[in-house]
Coordinates of C-alpha atoms in Angstrom, one line a residue:
M287 CA 135.7 1.6 -23.5
D288 CA 133.9 -1.5 -24.6
L289 CA 135.0 -3.0 -27.9
S290 CA 133.7 -6.5 -27.0
S291 CA 132.8 -8.8 -29.8
C292 CA 134.5 -6.8 -32.5
I293 CA 135.3 -10.1 -34.2
A294 CA 137.4 -8.6 -37.1
L295 CA 139.6 -6.4 -34.8
Q296 CA 143.2 -7.4 -35.2
G297 CA 145.0 -4.6 -33.3
V298 CA 144.5 -1.6 -31.1
S299 CA 147.0 0.8 -32.6
G300 CA 144.2 3.3 -33.2
I301 CA 143.9 4.0 -29.5
A302 CA 147.6 4.3 -28.8
G303 CA 148.4 7.1 -26.5
C304 CA 144.9 7.6 -25.2
A305 CA 145.9 9.0 -21.9
A306 CA 142.5 9.1 -20.4
L307 CA 141.5 5.5 -21.1
K308 CA 141.1 3.6 -17.7
I309 CA 139.1 0.5 -18.6
L310 CA 139.2 -1.4 -21.9
S311 CA 137.1 -4.5 -22.7
L312 CA 138.1 -6.5 -25.7
S313 CA 136.2 -9.6 -24.8
S314 CA 135.5 -12.0 -27.7
C315 CA 137.6 -10.1 -30.2
F316 CA 138.5 -13.5 -31.8
A317 CA 140.9 -12.0 -34.4
L318 CA 142.9 -9.7 -32.0
Q319 CA 146.6 -10.4 -32.4
D320 CA 148.3 -7.2 -31.3
V321 CA 147.8 -5.1 -28.1
S322 CA 151.2 -3.3 -28.2
G323 CA 149.4 -0.1 -29.1
L324 CA 148.2 0.1 -25.5
A325 CA 151.7 0.9 -24.3
G326 CA 151.0 4.6 -24.4
C327 CA 147.8 4.4 -22.3
G328 CA 149.3 5.4 -19.0
A329 CA 146.0 5.6 -17.1
L330 CA 144.7 2.1 -18.1
R331 CA 143.8 0.3 -15.0
S332 CA 141.8 -2.7 -16.2
L333 CA 142.1 -4.8 -19.4
D334 CA 139.6 -7.5 -20.3
L335 CA 140.7 -9.9 -23.0
P336 CA 138.6 -13.0 -22.5
M337 CA 138.3 -15.3 -25.5
C338 CA 140.8 -13.4 -27.6
N339 CA 141.8 -16.6 -29.3
A340 CA 144.4 -15.2 -31.7
L341 CA 146.3 -13.3 -29.1
E342 CA 149.8 -14.9 -28.5
G343 CA 151.5 -12.4 -26.4
L344 CA 151.2 -9.2 -24.3
P345 CA 154.1 -7.0 -25.4
R346 CA 154.9 -3.6 -23.8
L347 CA 152.0 -3.7 -21.3
A348 CA 154.5 -3.0 -18.5
E349 CA 154.5 0.6 -19.9
C350 CA 150.9 0.9 -18.7
T351 CA 152.0 1.9 -15.2
A352 CA 148.4 2.2 -13.7
L353 CA 147.4 -1.3 -14.9
H354 CA 146.4 -3.5 -12.0
T355 CA 144.0 -6.1 -13.5
V356 CA 144.3 -8.2 -16.7
D357 CA 141.6 -10.7 -17.4
L358 CA 142.7 -13.4 -19.9
P359 CA 140.4 -16.4 -19.5
E360 CA 140.2 -18.7 -22.5
C361 CA 142.9 -16.9 -24.5
T362 CA 143.8 -20.3 -26.1
A363 CA 146.8 -19.1 -28.2
L364 CA 148.4 -17.0 -25.4
E365 CA 151.9 -18.2 -24.9
E366 CA 153.8 -15.4 -23.1
V367 CA 153.3 -12.4 -20.9
S368 CA 156.8 -11.0 -20.8
G369 CA 155.3 -7.6 -21.5
L370 CA 154.0 -7.7 -18.0
A371 CA 157.3 -8.5 -16.3
G372 CA 158.0 -6.6 -13.1
T373 CA 154.4 -5.2 -12.7
P374 CA 152.3 -5.9 -9.7
L375 CA 149.1 -7.2 -11.4
L376 CA 146.2 -9.4 -10.7
V377 CA 146.1 -11.7 -13.8
H378 CA 143.2 -14.1 -14.4
S379 CA 144.4 -16.7 -16.9
S380 CA 142.1 -19.8 -16.6
R381 CA 141.8 -22.1 -19.6
C382 CA 144.7 -20.6 -21.5
R383 CA 145.9 -23.9 -22.9
S384 CA 149.1 -22.6 -24.5
F385 CA 150.1 -20.5 -21.5
R386 CA 153.3 -21.7 -19.8
D387 CA 152.7 -22.8 -16.2
S388 CA 155.8 -21.0 -15.0
Q389 CA 154.3 -17.7 -16.0
R390 CA 150.9 -18.4 -14.5
S391 CA 152.2 -18.2 -11.0
R392 CA 153.1 -14.5 -11.1
P393 CA 152.2 -12.5 -8.0

């Protein structure tokens, strides 16, 4: 699903529990603040969040058990990814100025 450039989108609760969703692009959704609604999307494999400048955290994404790639470049307000703890992911986080370096080195 491509919701790129939905500049007024603040959350994704409307797609919560979408069991068939595998790929979601939210690139350039500048007002996006809440992705916790994705927790019920068990088939989600790839999540693209480049330039989601209002996004500060990634709560509950560990519940997306099929998720293997999260693309976060230029998410300038992103500070924590504790919602990804314990998951084997490939995380791209270049130019996330607020992101703590200790979290950047996850496997």
